[in-house]
Coordinates of C-alpha atoms in Angstrom, one line a residue:
X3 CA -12.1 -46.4 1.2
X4 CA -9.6 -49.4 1.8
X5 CA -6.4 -48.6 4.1
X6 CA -3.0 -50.4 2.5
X7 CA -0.9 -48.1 4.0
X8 CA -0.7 -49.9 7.8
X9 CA 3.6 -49.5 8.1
X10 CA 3.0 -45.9 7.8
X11 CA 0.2 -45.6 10.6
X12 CA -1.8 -48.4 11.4
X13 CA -5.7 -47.4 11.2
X14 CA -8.4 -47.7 12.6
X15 CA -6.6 -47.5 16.1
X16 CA -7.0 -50.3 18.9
X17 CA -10.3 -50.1 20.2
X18 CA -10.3 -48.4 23.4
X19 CA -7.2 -46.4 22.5
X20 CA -9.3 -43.0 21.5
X21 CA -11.3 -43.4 25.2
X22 CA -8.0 -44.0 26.9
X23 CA -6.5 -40.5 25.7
X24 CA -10.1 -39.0 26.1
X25 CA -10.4 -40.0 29.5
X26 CA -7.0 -38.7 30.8
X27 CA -7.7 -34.8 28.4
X28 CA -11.2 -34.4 30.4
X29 CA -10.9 -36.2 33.4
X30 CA -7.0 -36.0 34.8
X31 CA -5.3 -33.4 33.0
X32 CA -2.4 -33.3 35.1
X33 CA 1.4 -34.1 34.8
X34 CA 3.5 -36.3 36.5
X35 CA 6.6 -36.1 38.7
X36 CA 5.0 -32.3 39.3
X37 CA 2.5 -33.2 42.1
X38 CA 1.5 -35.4 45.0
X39 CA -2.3 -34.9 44.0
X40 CA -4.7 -37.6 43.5
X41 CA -4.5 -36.6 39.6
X42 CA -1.0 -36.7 39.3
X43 CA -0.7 -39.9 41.2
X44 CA -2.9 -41.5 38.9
X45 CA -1.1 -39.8 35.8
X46 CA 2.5 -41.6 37.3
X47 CA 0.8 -45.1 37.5
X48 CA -0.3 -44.9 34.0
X49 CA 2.9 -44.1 32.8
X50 CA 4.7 -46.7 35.5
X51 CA 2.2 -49.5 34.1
X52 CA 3.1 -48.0 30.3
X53 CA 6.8 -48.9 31.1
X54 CA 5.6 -52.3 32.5
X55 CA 3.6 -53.6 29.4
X56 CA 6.4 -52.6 27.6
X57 CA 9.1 -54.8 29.2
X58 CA 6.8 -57.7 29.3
X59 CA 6.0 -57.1 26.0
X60 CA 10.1 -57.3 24.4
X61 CA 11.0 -59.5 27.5
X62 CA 13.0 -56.5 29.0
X63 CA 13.7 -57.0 33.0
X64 CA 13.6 -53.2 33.9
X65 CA 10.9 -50.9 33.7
X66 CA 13.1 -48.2 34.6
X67 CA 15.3 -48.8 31.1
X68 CA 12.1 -48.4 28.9
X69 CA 12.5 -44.3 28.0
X70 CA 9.4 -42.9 26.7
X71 CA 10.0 -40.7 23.4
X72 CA 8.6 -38.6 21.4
X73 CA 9.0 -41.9 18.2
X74 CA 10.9 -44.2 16.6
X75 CA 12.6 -41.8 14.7
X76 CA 13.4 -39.4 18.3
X77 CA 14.9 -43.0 20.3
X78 CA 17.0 -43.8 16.9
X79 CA 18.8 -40.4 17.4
X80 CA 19.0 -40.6 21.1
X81 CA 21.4 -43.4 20.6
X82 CA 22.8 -42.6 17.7
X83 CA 23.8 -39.2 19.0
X84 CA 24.1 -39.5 22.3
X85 CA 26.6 -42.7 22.1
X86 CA 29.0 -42.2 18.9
X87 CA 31.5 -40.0 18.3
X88 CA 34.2 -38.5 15.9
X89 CA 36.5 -41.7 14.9
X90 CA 33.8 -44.2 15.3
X91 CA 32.6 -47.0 13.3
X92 CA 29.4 -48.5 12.6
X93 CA 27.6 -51.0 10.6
X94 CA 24.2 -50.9 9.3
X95 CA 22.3 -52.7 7.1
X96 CA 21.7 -52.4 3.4
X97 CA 17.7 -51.5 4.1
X98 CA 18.1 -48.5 6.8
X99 CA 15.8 -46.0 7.1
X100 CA 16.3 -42.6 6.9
X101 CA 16.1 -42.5 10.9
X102 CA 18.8 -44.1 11.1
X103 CA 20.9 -42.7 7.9
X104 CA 20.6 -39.1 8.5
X105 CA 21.9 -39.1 12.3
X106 CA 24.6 -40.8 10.8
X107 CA 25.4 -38.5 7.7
X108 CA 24.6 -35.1 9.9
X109 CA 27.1 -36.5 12.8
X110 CA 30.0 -37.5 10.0
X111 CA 29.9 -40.9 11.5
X112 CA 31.8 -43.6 8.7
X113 CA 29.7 -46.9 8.3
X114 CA 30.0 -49.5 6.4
X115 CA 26.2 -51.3 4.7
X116 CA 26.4 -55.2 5.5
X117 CA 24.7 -56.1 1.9
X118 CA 22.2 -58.7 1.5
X119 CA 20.5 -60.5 -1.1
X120 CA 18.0 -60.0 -3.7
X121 CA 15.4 -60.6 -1.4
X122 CA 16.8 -58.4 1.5
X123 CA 18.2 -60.9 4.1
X124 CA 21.7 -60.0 5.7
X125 CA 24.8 -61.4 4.9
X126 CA 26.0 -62.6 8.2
X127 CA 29.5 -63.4 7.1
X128 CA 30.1 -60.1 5.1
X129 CA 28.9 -58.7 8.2
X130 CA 32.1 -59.9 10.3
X131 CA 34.3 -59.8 7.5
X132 CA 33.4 -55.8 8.3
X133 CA 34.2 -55.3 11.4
X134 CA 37.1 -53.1 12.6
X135 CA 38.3 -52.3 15.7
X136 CA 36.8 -49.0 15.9
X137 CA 33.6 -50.4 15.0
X138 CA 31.3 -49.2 18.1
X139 CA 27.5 -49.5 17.4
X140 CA 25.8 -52.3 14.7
X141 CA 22.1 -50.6 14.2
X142 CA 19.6 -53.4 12.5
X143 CA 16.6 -53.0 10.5
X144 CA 14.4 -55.6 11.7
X145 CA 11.8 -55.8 9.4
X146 CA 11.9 -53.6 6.2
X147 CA 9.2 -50.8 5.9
X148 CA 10.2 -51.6 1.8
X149 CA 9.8 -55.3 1.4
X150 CA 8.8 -56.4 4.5
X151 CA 11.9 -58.9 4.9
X152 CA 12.6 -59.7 8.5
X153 CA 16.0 -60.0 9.7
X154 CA 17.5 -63.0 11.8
X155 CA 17.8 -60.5 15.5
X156 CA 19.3 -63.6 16.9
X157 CA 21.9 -64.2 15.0
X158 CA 23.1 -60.9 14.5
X159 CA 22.8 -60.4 18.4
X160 CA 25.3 -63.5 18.7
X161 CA 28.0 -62.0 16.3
X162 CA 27.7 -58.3 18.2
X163 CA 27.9 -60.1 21.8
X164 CA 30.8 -62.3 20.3
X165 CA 32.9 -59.5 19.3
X166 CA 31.3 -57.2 22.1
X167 CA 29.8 -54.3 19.9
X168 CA 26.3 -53.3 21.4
X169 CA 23.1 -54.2 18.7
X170 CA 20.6 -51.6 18.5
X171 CA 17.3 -53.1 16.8
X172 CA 14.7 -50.7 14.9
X173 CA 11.3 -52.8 15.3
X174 CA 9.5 -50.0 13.7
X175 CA 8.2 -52.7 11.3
X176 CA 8.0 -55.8 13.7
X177 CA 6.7 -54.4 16.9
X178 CA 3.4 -55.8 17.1
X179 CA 3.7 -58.3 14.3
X180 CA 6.6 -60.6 15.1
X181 CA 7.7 -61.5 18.6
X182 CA 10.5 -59.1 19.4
X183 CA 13.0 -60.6 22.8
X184 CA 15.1 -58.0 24.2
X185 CA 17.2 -60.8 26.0
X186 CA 17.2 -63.8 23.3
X187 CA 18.4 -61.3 20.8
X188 CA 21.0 -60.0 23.1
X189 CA 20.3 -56.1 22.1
X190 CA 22.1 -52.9 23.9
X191 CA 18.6 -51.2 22.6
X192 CA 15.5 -51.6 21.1
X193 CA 13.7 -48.8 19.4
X194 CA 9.6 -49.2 19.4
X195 CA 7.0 -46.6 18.2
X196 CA 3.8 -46.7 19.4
X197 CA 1.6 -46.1 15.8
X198 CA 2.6 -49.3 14.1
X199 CA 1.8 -52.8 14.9
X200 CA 1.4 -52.0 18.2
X201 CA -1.9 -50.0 17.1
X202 CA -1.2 -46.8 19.4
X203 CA -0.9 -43.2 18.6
X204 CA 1.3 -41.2 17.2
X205 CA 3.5 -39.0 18.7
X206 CA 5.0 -41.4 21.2
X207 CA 8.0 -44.3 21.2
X208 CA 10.2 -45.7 23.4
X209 CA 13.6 -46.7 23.7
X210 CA 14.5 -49.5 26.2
X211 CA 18.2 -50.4 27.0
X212 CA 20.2 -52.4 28.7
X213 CA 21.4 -51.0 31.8
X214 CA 25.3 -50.9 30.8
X215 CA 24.6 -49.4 28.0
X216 CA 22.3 -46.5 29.5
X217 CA 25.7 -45.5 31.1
X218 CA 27.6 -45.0 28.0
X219 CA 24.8 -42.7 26.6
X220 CA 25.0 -38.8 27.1
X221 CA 21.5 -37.4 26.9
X222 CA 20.0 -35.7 23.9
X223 CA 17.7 -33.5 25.7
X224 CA 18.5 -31.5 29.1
X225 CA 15.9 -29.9 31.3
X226 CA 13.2 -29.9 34.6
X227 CA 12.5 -33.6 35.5
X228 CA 10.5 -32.8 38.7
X229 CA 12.9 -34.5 40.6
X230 CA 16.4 -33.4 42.0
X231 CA 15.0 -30.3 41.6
X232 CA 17.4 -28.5 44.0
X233 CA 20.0 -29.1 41.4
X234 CA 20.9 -27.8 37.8
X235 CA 22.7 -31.2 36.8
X236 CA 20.5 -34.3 35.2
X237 CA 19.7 -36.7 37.0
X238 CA 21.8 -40.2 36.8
X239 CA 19.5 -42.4 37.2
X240 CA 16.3 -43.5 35.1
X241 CA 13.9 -42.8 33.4
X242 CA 14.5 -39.3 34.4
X243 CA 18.2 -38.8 32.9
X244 CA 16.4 -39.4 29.7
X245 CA 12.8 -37.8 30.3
X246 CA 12.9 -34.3 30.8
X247 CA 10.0 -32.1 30.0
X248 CA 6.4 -32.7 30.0
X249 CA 5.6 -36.5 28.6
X250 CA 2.9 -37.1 26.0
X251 CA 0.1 -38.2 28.7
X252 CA -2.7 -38.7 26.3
X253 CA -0.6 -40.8 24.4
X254 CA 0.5 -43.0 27.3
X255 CA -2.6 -43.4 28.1
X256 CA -3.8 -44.1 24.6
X257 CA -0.6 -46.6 23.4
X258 CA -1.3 -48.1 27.3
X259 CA -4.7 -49.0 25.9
X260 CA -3.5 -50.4 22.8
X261 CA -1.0 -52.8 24.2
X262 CA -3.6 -54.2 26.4
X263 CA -5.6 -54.6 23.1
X264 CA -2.5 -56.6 21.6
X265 CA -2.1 -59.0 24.3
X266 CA -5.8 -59.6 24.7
X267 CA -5.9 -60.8 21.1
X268 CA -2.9 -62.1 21.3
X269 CA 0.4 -61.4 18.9
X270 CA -0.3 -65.4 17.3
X271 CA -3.6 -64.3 16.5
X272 CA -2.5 -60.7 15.4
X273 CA 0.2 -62.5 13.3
X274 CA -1.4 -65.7 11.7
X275 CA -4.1 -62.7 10.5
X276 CA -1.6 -60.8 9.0
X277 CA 0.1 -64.3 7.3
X278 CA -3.0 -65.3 5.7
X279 CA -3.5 -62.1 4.1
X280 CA -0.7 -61.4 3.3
X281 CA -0.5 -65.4 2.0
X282 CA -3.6 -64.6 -0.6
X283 CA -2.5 -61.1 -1.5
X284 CA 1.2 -62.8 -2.6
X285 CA -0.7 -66.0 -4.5
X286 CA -2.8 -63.3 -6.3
X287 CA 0.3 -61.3 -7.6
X288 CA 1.3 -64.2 -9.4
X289 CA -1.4 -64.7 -12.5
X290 CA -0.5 -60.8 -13.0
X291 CA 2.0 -59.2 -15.5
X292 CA 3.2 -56.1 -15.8
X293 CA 4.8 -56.2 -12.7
X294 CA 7.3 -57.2 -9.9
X295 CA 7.2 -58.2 -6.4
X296 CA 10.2 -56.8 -4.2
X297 CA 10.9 -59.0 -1.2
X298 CA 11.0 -62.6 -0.2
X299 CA 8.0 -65.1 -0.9
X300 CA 9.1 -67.1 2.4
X301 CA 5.6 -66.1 5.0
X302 CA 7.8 -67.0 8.0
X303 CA 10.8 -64.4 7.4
X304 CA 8.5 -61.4 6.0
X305 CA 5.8 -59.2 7.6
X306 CA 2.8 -57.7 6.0
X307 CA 4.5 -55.0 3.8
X308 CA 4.1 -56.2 -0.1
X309 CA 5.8 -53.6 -2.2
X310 CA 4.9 -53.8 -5.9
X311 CA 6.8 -52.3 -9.2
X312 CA 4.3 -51.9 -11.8
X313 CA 6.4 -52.1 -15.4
X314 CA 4.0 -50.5 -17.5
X315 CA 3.6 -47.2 -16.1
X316 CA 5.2 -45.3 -13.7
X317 CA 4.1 -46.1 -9.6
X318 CA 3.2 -42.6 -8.9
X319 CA 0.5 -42.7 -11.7
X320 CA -0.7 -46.0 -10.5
X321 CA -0.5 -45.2 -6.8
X322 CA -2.6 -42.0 -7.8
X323 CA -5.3 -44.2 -9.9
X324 CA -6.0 -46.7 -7.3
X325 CA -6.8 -44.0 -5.0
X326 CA -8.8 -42.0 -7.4
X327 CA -10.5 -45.0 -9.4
X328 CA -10.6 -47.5 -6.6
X329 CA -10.2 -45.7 -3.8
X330 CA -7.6 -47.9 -2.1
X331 CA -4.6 -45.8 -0.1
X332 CA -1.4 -47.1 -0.5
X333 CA 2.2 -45.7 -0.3
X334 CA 4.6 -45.1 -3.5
X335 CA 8.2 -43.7 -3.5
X336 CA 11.2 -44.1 -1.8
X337 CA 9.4 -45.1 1.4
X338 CA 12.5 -42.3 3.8
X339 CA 14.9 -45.7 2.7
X340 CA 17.0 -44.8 -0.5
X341 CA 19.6 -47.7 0.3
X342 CA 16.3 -50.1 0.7
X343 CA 16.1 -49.4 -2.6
X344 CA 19.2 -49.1 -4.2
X345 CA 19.8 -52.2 -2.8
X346 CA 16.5 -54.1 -3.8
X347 CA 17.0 -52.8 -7.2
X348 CA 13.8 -50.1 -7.2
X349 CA 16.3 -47.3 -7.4
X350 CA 15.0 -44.9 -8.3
X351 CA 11.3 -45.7 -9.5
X352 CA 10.4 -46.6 -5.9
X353 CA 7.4 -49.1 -5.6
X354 CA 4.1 -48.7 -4.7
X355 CA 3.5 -50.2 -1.2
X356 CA 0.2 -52.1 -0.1
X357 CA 0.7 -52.7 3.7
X358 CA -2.3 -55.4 5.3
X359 CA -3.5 -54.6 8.9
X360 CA -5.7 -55.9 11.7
X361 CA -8.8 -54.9 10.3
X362 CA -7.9 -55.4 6.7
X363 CA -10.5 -58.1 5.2
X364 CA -10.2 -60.8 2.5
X365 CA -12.3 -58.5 0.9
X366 CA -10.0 -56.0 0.4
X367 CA -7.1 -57.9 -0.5
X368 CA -9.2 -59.4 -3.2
X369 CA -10.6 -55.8 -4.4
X370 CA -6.8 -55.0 -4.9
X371 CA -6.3 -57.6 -6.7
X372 CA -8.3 -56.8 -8.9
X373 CA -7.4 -53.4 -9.4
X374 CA -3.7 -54.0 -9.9
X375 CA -4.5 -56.5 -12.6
X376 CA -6.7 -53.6 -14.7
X377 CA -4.1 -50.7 -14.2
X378 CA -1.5 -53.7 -15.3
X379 CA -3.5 -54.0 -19.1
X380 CA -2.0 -50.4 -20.5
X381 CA 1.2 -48.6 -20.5
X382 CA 5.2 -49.5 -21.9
X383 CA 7.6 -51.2 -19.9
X384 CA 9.2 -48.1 -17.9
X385 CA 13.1 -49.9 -18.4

């Protein structure tokens, strides 16, 4: 079996991240804020140390600002719902995913998609030329889960502190593969799952804001904190205002053990990896017909996402035969990012997705390869 499917769930996990949750299911077991016990204790300095690595990971100054979620997907709709309201404005980009769509569409928010090119970057100045007064969130795809085209942050952080609208970047497909700076790109939030480049499990995310920000958000989720407990009002202050309910212990403990994977390698090891796979699997696309490559050939401003649009037979039948012939996983579809694809013209065939990871080998790249240029010698041009 060869895994291509790394931007939906990166596999195999960090090493030592299937101990990590092992450890804390047989041998701690309890939860936190609950209890002054030895147990507990060591449960809250996971989770304190969790919120550490996190901030010093996305250069983030306040440990108490990095809210531990349920996903990407749960911290996109914490903000989204819990900051916007009826008569608001808000800009997204032309590659959103459906995490961010959907909380939009359900609440009735209007929006406006900044277009891009035909490689997926961001028209900055269409993006101004959008604004509106009542424009009151800008949420950012940072790197596309479709193409893999990475977004300047910086830039669109300096136009939303210019006209003072707060930036809320999804680094679903960058955390762990680009470097991410809370403070250099001048975000409001940062949205982070734990099962993606950062090699964790699933299950678990974070959402880290600045603290103004915090202030303007209503929580999404009311209940028992284990603090304040003489009271039937929320907390104000953080983590807890956002946290209530039991957390995900063995997935603190297991994304805990990941990020200390990440920064023992290093993210310019993790990432010139990545780059020189993702360097050979782009240079063998190109003696190959029957196809086309969605996204930008520029290593620097892409990830390791390489979506493919075979033209001579349709991408489910091809995703389905390099499973069952070759057996190499992939992803094929509409990716939960219709505009993506509307907008990167694979509306609505989809492509099929091969998606490199840490562990993925020359090897493999070259055994796909090879694949996609047999199931490329039959079938009719599908339009």
């Amino acid at each position: 079996m060869i895994y291509f499917d790394n931007a939906a769930t990166s596999f195999p996990k960090a090493p030592g991240v299937s101990d990590a949750m092992k450890f804390y299911l047989d041998s701690v077991g309890a939860s936190i804020n609950r209890g002054v016990y030895a147990s507990a204790q060591e449960a809250g300095l996971k989770t304190l140390i969790l919120r550490e690595q996190l901030c010093g990971f996305f250069h983030h100054s306040d440990p108490n600002h990095a809210i531990l979620t349920a996903g990407n997907t749960a911290s996109l709709n914490f903000v989204i719902k819990g900051f916007l309201q009826s008569g608001d404005h808000v800009l997204v980009s032309s590659l959103e995913h459906n995490a961010v769509m959907r909380p939009l569409k359900q609440l009735g928010i209007d929006f406006d998609r900044v277009p891009c090119d035909a490689e997926g970057f961001l028209d900055l100045n269409a993006a101004e030329a959008l604004l509106r007064p009542n424009t009151k969130l800008f949420v950012l795809n940072h790197a596309s889960n479709v193409s893999g085209t990475v977004q300047d942050a910086k830039s669109v952080g300096t136009l939303c502190k210019l006209h003072n609208i707060p930036l809320v970047l999804d680094a679903a497909q960058s955390a762990g593969h680009i470097p991410v700076d809370f403070e250099k790109f001048s975000l409001s939030a940062l949205t982070v799952p734990a099962h993606k480049g950062l090699l964790g499990p699933q299950g678990i995310g974070a959402l880290l804001l600045a603290p103004e920000f915090a202030q303007k958000l209503s929580p999404l989720l009311a209940g028992g904190t284990g603090s304040m407990s003489d009271s039937e009002e929320l907390p104000r202050y953080l983590p807890d205002r956002f946290e209530p309910g039991t957390p995900n212990l063995p997935g603190i403990y297991g994304w805990s053990a990941s990020i200390d994977y990440v920064n023992q390698v290093g993210l310019a090891a993790l990432r010139e990896h990545e780059i020189t796979l993702t360097k050979r699997f782009l240079d063998g696309l190109d003696g190959i017909s029957g196809l086309r490559l969605v996204g930008t050939r520029e290593l620097s401003r892409r990830v390791g996402v390489i979506a493919v649009d075979f033209l001579r037979m349709d991408n489910a039948e091809a995703a389905d035969r390099l499973e069952r012939e070759y057996e190499i996983l992939t992803r094929c579809g509409m990716h939960c990012a219709p505009s993506a694809h509307k907008a990167l013209g694979t509306f609505p065939q989809g492509v099929v997705r091969f998606s490199v990871g840490y562990r993925t080998t020359e090897a493999e790249v070259d055994c796909a390869l090879r694949a996609i240029k047999e199931l490329t010698q039959n079938g009719k041009e599908h339009f």
